Short mmCIF file of C-alpha atoms and ligand atoms in Angstrom, two decimals:
data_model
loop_
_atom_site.label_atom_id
_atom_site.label_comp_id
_atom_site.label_asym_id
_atom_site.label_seq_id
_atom_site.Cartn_x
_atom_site.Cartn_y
_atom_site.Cartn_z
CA UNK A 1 16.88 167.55 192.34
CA UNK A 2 17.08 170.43 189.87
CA UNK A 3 18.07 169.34 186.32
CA UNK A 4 17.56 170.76 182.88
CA UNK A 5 20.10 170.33 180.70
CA UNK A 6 18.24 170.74 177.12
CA UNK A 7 20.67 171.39 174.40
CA UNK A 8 20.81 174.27 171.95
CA UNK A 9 19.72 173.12 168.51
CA UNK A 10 23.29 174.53 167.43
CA UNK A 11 25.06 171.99 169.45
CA UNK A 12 23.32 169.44 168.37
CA UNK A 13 24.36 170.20 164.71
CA UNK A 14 27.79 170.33 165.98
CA UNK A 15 27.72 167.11 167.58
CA UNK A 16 26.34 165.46 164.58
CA UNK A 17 28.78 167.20 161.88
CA UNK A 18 31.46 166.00 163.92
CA UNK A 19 30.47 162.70 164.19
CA UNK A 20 29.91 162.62 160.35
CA UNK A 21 34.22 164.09 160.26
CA UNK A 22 34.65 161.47 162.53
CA UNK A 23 33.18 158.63 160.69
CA UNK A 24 34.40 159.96 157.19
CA UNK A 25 37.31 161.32 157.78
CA UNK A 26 39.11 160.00 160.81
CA UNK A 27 38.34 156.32 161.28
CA UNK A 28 40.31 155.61 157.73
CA UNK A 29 43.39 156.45 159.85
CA UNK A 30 43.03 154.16 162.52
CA UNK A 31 44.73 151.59 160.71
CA UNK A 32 47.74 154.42 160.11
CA UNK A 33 51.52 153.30 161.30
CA UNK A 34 51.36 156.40 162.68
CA UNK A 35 49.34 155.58 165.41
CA UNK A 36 52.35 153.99 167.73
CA UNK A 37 52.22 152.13 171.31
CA UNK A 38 53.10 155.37 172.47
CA UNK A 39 50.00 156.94 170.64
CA UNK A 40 49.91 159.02 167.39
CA UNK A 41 52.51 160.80 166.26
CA UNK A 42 52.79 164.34 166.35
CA UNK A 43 52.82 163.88 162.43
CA UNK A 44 49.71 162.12 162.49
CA UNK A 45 47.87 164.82 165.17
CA UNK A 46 48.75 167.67 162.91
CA UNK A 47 47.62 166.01 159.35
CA UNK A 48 44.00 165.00 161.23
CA UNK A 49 44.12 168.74 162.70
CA UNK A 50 44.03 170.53 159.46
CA UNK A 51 41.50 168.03 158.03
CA UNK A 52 39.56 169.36 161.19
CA UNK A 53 39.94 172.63 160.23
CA UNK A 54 38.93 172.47 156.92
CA UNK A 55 35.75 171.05 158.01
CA UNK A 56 34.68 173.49 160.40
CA UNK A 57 35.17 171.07 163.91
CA UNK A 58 38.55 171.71 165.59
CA UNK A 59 38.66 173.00 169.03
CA UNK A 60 34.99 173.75 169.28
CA UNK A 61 35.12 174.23 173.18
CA UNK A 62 38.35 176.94 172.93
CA UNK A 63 37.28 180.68 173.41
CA UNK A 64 36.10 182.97 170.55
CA UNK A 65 39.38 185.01 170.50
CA UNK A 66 41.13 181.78 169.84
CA UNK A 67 38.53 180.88 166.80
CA UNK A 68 36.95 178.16 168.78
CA UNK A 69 32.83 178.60 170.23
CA UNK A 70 33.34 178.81 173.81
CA UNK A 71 31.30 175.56 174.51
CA UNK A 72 29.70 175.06 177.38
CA UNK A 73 29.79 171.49 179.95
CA UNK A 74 26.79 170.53 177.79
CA UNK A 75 27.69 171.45 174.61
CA UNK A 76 31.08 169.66 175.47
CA UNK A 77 29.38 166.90 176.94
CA UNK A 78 27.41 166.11 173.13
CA UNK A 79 31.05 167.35 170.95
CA UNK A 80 33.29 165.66 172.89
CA UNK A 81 31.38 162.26 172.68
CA UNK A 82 31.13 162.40 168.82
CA UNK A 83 34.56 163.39 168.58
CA UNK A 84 35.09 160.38 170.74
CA UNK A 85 33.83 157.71 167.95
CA UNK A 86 37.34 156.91 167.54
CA UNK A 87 40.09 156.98 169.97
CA UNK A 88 41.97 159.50 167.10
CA UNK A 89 38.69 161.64 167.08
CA UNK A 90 39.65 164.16 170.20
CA UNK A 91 42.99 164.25 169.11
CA UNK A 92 41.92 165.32 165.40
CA UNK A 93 39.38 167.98 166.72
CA UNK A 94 41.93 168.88 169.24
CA UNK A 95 39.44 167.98 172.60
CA UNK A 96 41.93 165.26 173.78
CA UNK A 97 43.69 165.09 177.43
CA UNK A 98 45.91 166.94 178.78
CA UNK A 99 45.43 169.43 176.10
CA UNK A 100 41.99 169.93 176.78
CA UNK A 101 41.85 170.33 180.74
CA UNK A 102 45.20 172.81 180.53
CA UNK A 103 43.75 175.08 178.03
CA UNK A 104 40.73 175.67 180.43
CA UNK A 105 42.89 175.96 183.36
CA UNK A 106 44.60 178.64 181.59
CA UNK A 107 41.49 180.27 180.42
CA UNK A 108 40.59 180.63 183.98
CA UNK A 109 43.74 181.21 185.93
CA UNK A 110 46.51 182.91 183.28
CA UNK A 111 47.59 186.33 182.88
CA UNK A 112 46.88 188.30 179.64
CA UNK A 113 51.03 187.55 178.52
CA UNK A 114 50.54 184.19 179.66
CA UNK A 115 47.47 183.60 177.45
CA UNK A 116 49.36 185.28 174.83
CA UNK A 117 52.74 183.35 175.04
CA UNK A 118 51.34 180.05 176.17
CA UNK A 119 47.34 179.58 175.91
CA UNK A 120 46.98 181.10 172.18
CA UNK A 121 49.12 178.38 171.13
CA UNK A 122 47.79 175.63 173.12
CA UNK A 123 44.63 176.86 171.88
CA UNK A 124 45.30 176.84 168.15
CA UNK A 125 47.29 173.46 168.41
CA UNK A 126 50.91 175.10 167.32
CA UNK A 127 51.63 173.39 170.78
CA UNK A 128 51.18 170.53 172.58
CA UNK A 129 51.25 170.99 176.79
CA UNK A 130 51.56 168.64 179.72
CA UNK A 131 50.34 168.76 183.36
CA UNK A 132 53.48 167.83 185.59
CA UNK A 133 51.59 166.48 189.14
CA UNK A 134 52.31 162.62 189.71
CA UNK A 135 55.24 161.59 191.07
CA UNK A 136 56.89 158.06 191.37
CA UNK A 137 58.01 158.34 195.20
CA UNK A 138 55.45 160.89 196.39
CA UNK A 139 52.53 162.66 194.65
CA UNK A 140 50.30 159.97 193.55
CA UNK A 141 46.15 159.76 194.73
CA UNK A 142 47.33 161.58 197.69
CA UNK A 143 48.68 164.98 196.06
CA UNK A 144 49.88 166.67 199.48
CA UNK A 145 52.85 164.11 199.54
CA UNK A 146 54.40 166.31 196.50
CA UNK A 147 58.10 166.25 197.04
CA UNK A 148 58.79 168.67 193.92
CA UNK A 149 60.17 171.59 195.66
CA UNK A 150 59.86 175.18 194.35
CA UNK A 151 62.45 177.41 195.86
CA UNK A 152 62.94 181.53 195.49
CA UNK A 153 66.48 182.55 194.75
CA UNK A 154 66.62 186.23 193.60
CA UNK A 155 64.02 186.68 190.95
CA UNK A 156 63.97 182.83 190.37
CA UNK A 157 61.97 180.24 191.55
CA UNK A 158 64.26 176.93 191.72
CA UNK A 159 62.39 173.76 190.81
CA UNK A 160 63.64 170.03 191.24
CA UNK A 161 61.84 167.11 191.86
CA UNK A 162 61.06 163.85 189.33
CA UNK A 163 57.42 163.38 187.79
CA UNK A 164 55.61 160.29 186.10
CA UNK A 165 52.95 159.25 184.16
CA UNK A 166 53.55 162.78 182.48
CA UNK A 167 51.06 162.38 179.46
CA UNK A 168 52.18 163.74 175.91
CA UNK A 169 55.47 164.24 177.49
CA UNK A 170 57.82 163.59 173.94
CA UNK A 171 57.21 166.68 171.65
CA UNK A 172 55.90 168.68 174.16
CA UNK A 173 55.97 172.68 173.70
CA UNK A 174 54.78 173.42 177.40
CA UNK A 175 54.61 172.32 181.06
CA UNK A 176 52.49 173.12 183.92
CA UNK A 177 54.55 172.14 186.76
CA UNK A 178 53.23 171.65 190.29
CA UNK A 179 55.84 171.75 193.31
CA UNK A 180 55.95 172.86 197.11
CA UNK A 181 57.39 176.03 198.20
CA UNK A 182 60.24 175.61 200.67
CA UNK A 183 61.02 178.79 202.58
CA UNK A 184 58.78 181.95 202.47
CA UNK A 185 55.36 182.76 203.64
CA UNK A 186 53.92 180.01 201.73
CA UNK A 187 56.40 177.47 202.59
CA UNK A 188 54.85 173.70 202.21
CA UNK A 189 51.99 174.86 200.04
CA UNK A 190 51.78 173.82 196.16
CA UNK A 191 52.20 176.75 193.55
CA UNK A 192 51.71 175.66 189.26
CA UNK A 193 54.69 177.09 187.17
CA UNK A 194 54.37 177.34 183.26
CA UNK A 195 57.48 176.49 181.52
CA UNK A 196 58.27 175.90 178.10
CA UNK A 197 59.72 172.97 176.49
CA UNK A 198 62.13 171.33 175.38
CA UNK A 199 64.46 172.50 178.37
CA UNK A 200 67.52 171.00 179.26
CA UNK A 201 66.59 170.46 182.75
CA UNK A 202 63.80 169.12 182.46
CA UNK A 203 64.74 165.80 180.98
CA UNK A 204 62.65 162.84 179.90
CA UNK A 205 64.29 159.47 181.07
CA UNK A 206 61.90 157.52 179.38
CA UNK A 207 58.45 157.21 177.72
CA UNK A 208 56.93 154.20 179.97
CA UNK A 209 55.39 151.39 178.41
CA UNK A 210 51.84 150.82 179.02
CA UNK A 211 48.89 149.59 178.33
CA UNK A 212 46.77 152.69 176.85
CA UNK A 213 47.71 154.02 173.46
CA UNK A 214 45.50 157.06 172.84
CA UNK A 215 47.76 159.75 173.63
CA UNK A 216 50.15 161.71 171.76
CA UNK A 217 53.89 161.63 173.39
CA UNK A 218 52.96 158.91 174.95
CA UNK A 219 53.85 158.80 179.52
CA UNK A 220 57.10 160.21 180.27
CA UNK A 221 59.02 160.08 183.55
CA UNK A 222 60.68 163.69 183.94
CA UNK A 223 63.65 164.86 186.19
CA UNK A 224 63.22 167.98 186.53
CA UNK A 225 66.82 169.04 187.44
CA UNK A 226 67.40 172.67 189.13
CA UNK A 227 64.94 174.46 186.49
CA UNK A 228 65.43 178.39 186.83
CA UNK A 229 62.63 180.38 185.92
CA UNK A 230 61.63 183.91 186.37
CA UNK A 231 59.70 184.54 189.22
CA UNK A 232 56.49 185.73 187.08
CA UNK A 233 56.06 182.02 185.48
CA UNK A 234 53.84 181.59 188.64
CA UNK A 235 50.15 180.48 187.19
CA UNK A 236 47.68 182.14 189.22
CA UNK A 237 48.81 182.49 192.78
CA UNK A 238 51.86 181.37 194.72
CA UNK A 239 50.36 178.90 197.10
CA UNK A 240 47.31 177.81 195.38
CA UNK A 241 48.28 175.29 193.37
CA UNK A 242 46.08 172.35 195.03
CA UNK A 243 43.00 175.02 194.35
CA UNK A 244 44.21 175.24 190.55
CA UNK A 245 44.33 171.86 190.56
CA UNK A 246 40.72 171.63 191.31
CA UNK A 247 39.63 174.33 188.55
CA UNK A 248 40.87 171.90 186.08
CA UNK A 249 39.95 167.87 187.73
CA UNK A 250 36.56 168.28 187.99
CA UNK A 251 36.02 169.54 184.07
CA UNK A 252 38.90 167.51 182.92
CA UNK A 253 37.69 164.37 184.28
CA UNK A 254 34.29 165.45 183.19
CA UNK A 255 35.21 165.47 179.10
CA UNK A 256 37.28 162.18 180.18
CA UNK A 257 33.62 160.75 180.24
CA UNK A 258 32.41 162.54 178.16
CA UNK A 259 35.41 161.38 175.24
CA UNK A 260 35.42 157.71 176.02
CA UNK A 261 31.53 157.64 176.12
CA UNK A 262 32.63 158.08 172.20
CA UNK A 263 34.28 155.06 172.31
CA UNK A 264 31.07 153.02 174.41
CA UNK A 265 28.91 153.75 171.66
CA UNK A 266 31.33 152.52 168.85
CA UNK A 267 32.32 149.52 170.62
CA UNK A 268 28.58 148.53 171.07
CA UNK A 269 28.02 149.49 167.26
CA UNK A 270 30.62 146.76 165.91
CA UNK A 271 29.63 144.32 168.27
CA UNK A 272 26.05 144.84 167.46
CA UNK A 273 26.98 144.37 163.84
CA UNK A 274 28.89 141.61 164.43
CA UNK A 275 25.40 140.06 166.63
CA UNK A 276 23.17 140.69 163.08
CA UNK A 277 25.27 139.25 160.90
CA UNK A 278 26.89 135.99 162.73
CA UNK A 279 25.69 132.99 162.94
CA UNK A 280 26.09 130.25 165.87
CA UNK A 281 23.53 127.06 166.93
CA UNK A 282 21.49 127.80 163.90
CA UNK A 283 20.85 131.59 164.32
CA UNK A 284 21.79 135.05 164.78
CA UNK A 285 24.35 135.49 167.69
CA UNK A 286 21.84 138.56 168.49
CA UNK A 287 19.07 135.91 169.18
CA UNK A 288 20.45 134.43 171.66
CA UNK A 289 19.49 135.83 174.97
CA UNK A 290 22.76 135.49 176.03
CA UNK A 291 24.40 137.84 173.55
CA UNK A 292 21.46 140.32 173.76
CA UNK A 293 21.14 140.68 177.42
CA UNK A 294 25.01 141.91 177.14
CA UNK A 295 23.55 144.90 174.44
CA UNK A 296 20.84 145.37 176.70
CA UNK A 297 22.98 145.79 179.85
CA UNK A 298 25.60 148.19 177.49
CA UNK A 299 22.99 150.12 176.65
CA UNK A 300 21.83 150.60 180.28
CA UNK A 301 25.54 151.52 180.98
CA UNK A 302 25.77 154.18 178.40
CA UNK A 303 21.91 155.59 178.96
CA UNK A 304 23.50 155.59 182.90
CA UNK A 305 26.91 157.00 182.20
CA UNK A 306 25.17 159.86 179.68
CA UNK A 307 22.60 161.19 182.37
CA UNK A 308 25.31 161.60 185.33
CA UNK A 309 28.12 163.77 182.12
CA UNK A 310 24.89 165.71 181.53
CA UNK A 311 23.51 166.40 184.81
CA UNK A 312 27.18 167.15 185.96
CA UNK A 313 27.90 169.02 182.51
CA UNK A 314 24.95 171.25 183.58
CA UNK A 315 25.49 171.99 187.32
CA UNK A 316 29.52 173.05 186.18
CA UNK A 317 27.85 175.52 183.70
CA UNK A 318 25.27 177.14 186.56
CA UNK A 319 28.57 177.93 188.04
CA UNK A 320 28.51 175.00 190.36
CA UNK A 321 31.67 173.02 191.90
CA UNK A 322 29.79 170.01 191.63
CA UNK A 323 32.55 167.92 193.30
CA UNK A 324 30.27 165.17 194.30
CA UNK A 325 28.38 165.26 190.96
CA UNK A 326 32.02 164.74 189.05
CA UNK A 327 33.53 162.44 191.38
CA UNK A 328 30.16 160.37 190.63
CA UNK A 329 30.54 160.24 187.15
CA UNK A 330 33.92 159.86 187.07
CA UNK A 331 33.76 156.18 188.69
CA UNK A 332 30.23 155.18 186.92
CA UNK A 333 31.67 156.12 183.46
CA UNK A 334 35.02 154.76 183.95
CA UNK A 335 33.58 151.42 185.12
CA UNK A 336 30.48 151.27 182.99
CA UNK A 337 32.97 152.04 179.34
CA UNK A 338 35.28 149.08 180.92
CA UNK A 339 31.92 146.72 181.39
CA UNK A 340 30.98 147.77 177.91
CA UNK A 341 34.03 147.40 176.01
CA UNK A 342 34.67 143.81 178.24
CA UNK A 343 30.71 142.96 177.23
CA UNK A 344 31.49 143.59 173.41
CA UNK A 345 35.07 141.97 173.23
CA UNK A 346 32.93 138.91 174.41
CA UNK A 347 30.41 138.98 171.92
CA UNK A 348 33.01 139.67 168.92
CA UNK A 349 34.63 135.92 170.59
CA UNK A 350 38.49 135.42 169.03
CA UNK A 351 37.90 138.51 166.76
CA UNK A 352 37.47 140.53 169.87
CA UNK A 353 40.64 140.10 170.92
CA UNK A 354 42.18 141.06 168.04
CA UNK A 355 43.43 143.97 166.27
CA UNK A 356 40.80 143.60 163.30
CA UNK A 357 38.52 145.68 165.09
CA UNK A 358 39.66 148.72 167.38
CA UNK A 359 37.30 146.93 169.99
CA UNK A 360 40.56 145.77 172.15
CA UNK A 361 42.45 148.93 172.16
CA UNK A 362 38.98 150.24 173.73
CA UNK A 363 39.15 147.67 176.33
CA UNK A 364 43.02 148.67 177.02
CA UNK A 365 42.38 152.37 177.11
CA UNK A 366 38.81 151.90 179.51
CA UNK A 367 41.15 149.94 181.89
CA UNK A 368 43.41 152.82 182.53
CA UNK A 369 40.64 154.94 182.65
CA UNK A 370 39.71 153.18 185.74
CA UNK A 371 43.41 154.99 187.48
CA UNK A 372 43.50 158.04 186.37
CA UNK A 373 42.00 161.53 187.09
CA UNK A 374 41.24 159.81 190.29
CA UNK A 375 40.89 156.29 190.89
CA UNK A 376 37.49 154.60 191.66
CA UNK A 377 38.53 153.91 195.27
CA UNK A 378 39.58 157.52 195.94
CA UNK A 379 36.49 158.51 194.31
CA UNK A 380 34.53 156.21 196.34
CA UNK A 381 36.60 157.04 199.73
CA UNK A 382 36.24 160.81 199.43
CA UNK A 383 32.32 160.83 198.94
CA UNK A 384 32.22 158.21 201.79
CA UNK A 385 33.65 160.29 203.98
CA UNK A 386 31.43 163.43 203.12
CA UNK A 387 27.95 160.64 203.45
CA UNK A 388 29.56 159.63 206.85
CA UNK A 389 30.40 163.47 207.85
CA UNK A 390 26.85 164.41 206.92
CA UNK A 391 27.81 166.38 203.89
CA UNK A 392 25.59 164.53 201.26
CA UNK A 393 22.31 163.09 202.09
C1 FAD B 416 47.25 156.63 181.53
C2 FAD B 416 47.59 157.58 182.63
C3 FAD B 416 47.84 158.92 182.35
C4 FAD B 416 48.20 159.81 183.38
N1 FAD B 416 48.51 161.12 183.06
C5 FAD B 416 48.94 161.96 184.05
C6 FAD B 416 49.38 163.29 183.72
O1 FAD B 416 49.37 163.72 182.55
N2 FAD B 416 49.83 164.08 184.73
C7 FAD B 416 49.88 163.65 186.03
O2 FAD B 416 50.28 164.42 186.88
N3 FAD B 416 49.48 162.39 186.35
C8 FAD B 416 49.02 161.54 185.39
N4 FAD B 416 48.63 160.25 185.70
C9 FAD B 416 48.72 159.80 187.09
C10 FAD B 416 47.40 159.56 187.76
O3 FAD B 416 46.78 160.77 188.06
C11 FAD B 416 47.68 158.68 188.96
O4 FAD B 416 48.01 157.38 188.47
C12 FAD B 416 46.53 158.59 189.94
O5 FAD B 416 46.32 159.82 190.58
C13 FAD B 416 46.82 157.53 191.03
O6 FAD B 416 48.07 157.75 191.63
P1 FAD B 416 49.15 156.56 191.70
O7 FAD B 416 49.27 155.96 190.35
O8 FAD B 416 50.36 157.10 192.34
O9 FAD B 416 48.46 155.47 192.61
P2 FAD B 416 48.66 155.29 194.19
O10 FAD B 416 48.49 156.59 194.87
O11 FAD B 416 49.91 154.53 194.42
O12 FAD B 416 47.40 154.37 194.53
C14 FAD B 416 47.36 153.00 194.12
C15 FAD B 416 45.98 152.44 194.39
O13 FAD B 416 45.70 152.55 195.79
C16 FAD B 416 44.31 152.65 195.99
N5 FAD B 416 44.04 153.82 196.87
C17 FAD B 416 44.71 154.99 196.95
N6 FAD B 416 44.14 155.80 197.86
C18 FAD B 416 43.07 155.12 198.35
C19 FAD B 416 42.05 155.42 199.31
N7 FAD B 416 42.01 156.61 199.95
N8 FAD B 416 41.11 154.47 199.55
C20 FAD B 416 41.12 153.29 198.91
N9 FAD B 416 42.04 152.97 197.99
C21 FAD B 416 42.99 153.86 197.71
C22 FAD B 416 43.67 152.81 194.61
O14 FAD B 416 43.13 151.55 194.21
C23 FAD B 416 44.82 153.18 193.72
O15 FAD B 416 44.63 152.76 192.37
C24 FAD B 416 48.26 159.35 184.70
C25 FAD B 416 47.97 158.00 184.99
C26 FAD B 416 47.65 157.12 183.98
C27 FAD B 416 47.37 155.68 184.32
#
């Protein structure tokens, strides 16, 4: 195997001076009203924003023209996990999902007025976007059962179909739709469409109720209502939306790990504080074997989870697809951040279930974690089938 994924000393300092924002100046806000069941208010995001700005962290990983540093996977892969310290970290810094993976989509795939009208202000967090794919009754892990159609009338493409689990839905200023063409030469394949929002006809019936709480504008269902737009608000290509789609999963659910390893480190932190300092049986939790086996095996989790971003992180910036690689760490980071945040809730005992320390909204984001971008089975199922086909030794 071929590896070598040494940071730059200059990322390093960026990692570490966002940590140090993090720490200072985010964490006091994680007790903030603001931050709803539905996730922190737009409000909220924008305050935490300019504190970013002023010190010299926001949108590190956002091109030069946009006044971020162009980051590469690595550089991401140490940013994204300091910004990750808290769960309001990538949302100050302006790293968090959907935001993140859409702005590189865009990067890649968008037209010079489309990076002007839409990406610029993604970019500089004037908006917030959405990625439009799931859908209750057909897109779900299998994305070629898409029954959002996409139709050409005139110079219009005509767009109706019903979405869910649309993150950061409420408050949004942009969508990337997906749908399938019906009629035309590309009739049956997906296309992306960028809108902007609020539009009448694209209507939110409601922001679902659920478990996670990280994200701004919460999970909206959307009917999307016969939505006319021109026909130039194709992104990229008519007809390769499923190939778009893969431009921005394998990154996206890349800095997923990348974030939430953030939140593994912090959740081991309290509960290793919590070891020190209480005492059960006449000593230290922490000398119990019991309670230090569990930091022992959450350290082995992280050390495990932090090779496979990196070594992924690194293959993605030789210019490599590194499907396998990202499917991989998709599933051992999602399950090794839910072992680790179950492993410290344990040790914290009745405070670990409560909202004293921001241990249990960990635990409820890591399960989710475990669904989206892929869920472990798919994960599992798709590099099955390539061992079985003789793809991967
Ligand atoms: C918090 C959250 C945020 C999300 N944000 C967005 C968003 O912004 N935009 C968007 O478009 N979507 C979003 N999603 C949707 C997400 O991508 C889907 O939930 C995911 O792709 C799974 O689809 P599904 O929920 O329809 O599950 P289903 O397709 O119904 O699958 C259910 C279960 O079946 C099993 N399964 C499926 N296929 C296989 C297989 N081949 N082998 C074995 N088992 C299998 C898995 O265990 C899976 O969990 C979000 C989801 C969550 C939970």
């Amino acid at each position: 195997m071929d590896i070598n994924f040494a940071a730059p000393a200059e990322f390093v300092e960026l990692a570490a001076k966002t940590k140090a924002f993090v720490i200072d100046k985010v964490i006091p806000y994680e007790n903030d009203p603001r931050w709803t069941s539905h996730g922190p208010t737009d409000e909220l995001r924008i305050e935490l924003n300019t504190l970013a700005k002023e010190a010299g962290v926001f949108a590190p990983h956002v091109s030069k023209e946009y006044g971020g540093r162009a980051l590469n996977q690595v550089g991401r892969a140490l940013v994204f996990e300091a910004a990750g310290y808290s769960i309001l970290g990538p949302m100050a810094v302006h790293c968090a999902s959907p935001d993140e993976g859409n702005i590189h989509l865009l990067d890649h795939v968008a037209r010079p007025d489309q990076r002007e009208h839409f990406l610029k202000r993604m970019a500089t967090g004037q908006i917030r976007s959405i990625f439009c794919m799931t859908e209750p009754d057909g897109a779900g892990s299998d994305p070629s059962m898409m029954t959002t159609t996409a139709r050409l009338d005139g110079n219009e493409w005509v767009i109706n179909g019903r979405k869910w689990l649309i993150t950061g839905a409420e408050g949004a200023g942009c969508a990337i739709i997906m749908a399938k063409n019906e009629g035309g030469p590309m009739d049956g394949h997906a296309t992306m469409f960028l809108a902007d929002l609020p539009d009448p006809t694209i209507r939110i019936e409601r922001t679902l109720d659920t478990m996670d709480s990280s994200f701004t504008g919460g999970h909206g269902v959307l009917e999307i209502k016969d939505l006319r737009l021109p026909a130039d608000s194709v992104l990229g290509e008519v007809g390769k939306g499923f190939r778009y789609a893969q431009v921005r999963l394998a990154p996206a659910r890349l800095s997923h790990c990348m974030r939430w390893l953030g939140s593994a480190v912090r959740a081991q932190d309290i509960a290793a504080d919590y070891a020190r300092t209480r005492v059960a049986f006449g000593k230290k939790l922490g000398e119990h074997e019991g309670v230090s086996f569990m930091l022992a095996d959450n350290l082995m989790d992280m050390h495990g989870a932090r090779l496979a971003i990196l070594h992924t992180a690194w293959l993605l910036d030789q210019g490599d697809r590194a499907a396998n690689e990202s499917s991989m760490a998709k599933v051992i980071c999602s399950e090794a951040y839910f072992r680790v945040a179950d492993r410290c809730m344990q040790i914290l005992g009745g405070l670990g279930i409560t909202r004293d320390t921001v241990v249990e909204r960990f635990f409820r984001d890591a399960r989710a974690f475990r669904i989206y971008d892929g869920p472990s089975e798919v994960h599992r199922w798709a590099l099955g089938a390539r061992v079985v086909a003789g793809k991967i030794a």
